[in-house]
Amino acid sequence: MEVYLDNSATTRPRDEVIDSMIYMLKSVYGNPSSLHRKGLEAEKEIEESRTIISKFLGVDSKEIFFTSGVQRVIILPYRV
């Protein structure tokens, strides 16, 4: 049995997460801001994810923001 004690730095994703990531990286790799087919597919996946997360948290889907990293999260309250 492996014991990993550095979860504050990084944590191994669940297998379901890895499977979803592989699917997205291989199949739905378009820019979600683009109007071509791959972009529209990516946007649809993002919106479906937003809906699932908002229902789980019991909030409106407009309250769910996806960012590229922590720096964007830090400045987000100042831009809204």
mmCIF file of C-alpha atoms in Angstrom:
data_model
loop_
_atom_site.group_PDB
_atom_site.id
_atom_site.type_symbol
_atom_site.label_atom_id
_atom_site.label_comp_id
_atom_site.label_asym_id
_atom_site.label_seq_id
_atom_site.Cartn_x
_atom_site.Cartn_y
_atom_site.Cartn_z
ATOM 1 C CA MET A 1 0.000 0.000 0.000
ATOM 2 C CA GLU A 2 1.334 3.400 -0.980
ATOM 3 C CA VAL A 3 1.146 6.333 1.427
ATOM 4 C CA TYR A 4 1.471 9.780 -0.143
ATOM 5 C CA LEU A 5 1.691 12.722 2.237
ATOM 6 C CA ASP A 6 2.235 15.677 -0.116
ATOM 7 C CA ASN A 7 -1.370 16.249 -1.171
ATOM 8 C CA SER A 8 -1.069 19.988 -0.647
ATOM 9 C CA ALA A 9 1.267 20.102 -3.655
ATOM 10 C CA THR A 10 -0.615 17.688 -5.881
ATOM 11 C CA THR A 11 -3.089 14.864 -5.507
ATOM 12 C CA ARG A 12 -3.579 11.873 -7.759
ATOM 13 C CA PRO A 13 -6.864 12.318 -9.618
ATOM 14 C CA ARG A 14 -9.531 9.640 -9.418
ATOM 15 C CA ASP A 15 -9.630 7.221 -12.352
ATOM 16 C CA GLU A 16 -12.912 8.759 -13.546
ATOM 17 C CA VAL A 17 -11.246 12.168 -13.741
ATOM 18 C CA ILE A 18 -8.291 10.767 -15.671
ATOM 19 C CA ASP A 19 -10.656 9.026 -18.109
ATOM 20 C CA SER A 20 -12.599 12.272 -18.652
ATOM 21 C CA MET A 21 -9.394 14.227 -19.179
ATOM 22 C CA ILE A 22 -8.108 11.723 -21.733
ATOM 23 C CA TYR A 23 -11.423 11.870 -23.593
ATOM 24 C CA MET A 24 -11.375 15.672 -23.655
ATOM 25 C CA LEU A 25 -7.715 15.881 -24.708
ATOM 26 C CA LYS A 26 -8.198 13.360 -27.522
ATOM 27 C CA SER A 27 -11.692 14.207 -28.750
ATOM 28 C CA VAL A 28 -12.911 17.636 -27.616
ATOM 29 C CA TYR A 29 -9.764 19.719 -27.923
ATOM 30 C CA GLY A 30 -11.251 22.752 -29.647
ATOM 31 C CA ASN A 31 -11.130 26.294 -28.363
ATOM 32 C CA PRO A 32 -14.518 26.819 -26.673
ATOM 33 C CA SER A 33 -14.507 30.450 -27.785
ATOM 34 C CA SER A 34 -14.361 29.461 -31.461
ATOM 35 C CA LEU A 35 -17.337 28.991 -33.757
ATOM 36 C CA HIS A 36 -16.055 25.916 -35.608
ATOM 37 C CA ARG A 37 -17.347 22.424 -34.820
ATOM 38 C CA LYS A 38 -14.588 21.462 -32.375
ATOM 39 C CA GLY A 39 -14.976 24.770 -30.555
ATOM 40 C CA LEU A 40 -18.727 24.346 -30.231
ATOM 41 C CA GLU A 41 -18.225 20.797 -28.923
ATOM 42 C CA ALA A 42 -15.807 22.106 -26.301
ATOM 43 C CA GLU A 43 -18.195 24.887 -25.283
ATOM 44 C CA LYS A 44 -21.006 22.349 -24.909
ATOM 45 C CA GLU A 45 -18.858 20.177 -22.618
ATOM 46 C CA ILE A 46 -17.949 23.191 -20.485
ATOM 47 C CA GLU A 47 -21.571 24.253 -20.137
ATOM 48 C CA GLU A 48 -22.639 20.716 -19.227
ATOM 49 C CA SER A 49 -19.892 20.611 -16.588
ATOM 50 C CA ARG A 50 -20.990 23.987 -15.255
ATOM 51 C CA THR A 51 -24.574 22.717 -14.919
ATOM 52 C CA ILE A 52 -23.533 19.514 -13.133
ATOM 53 C CA ILE A 53 -21.304 21.409 -10.693
ATOM 54 C CA SER A 54 -23.912 24.090 -9.992
ATOM 55 C CA LYS A 55 -26.590 21.479 -9.255
ATOM 56 C CA PHE A 56 -24.207 19.625 -6.941
ATOM 57 C CA LEU A 57 -23.371 22.828 -5.060
ATOM 58 C CA GLY A 58 -26.938 24.141 -5.102
ATOM 59 C CA VAL A 59 -26.048 27.401 -6.837
ATOM 60 C CA ASP A 60 -26.937 29.079 -10.110
ATOM 61 C CA SER A 61 -24.769 27.999 -13.036
ATOM 62 C CA LYS A 62 -23.857 31.667 -13.622
ATOM 63 C CA GLU A 63 -21.964 31.526 -10.316
ATOM 64 C CA ILE A 64 -19.534 28.860 -11.591
ATOM 65 C CA PHE A 65 -16.348 30.229 -13.153
ATOM 66 C CA PHE A 66 -13.590 28.215 -14.775
ATOM 67 C CA THR A 67 -10.152 29.816 -14.824
ATOM 68 C CA SER A 68 -6.751 28.862 -16.177
ATOM 69 C CA GLY A 69 -5.055 29.081 -12.794
ATOM 70 C CA VAL A 70 -4.829 30.564 -9.351
ATOM 71 C CA GLN A 71 -3.654 33.985 -10.525
ATOM 72 C CA ARG A 72 -6.894 34.456 -12.450
ATOM 73 C CA VAL A 73 -8.865 33.438 -9.365
ATOM 74 C CA ILE A 74 -7.087 36.053 -7.265
ATOM 75 C CA ILE A 75 -7.973 38.919 -9.630
ATOM 76 C CA LEU A 76 -11.488 37.679 -10.501
ATOM 77 C CA PRO A 77 -13.335 39.522 -7.680
ATOM 78 C CA TYR A 78 -11.855 42.816 -8.883
ATOM 79 C CA ARG A 79 -13.058 42.294 -12.458
ATOM 80 C CA VAL A 80 -16.672 41.244 -11.836
#
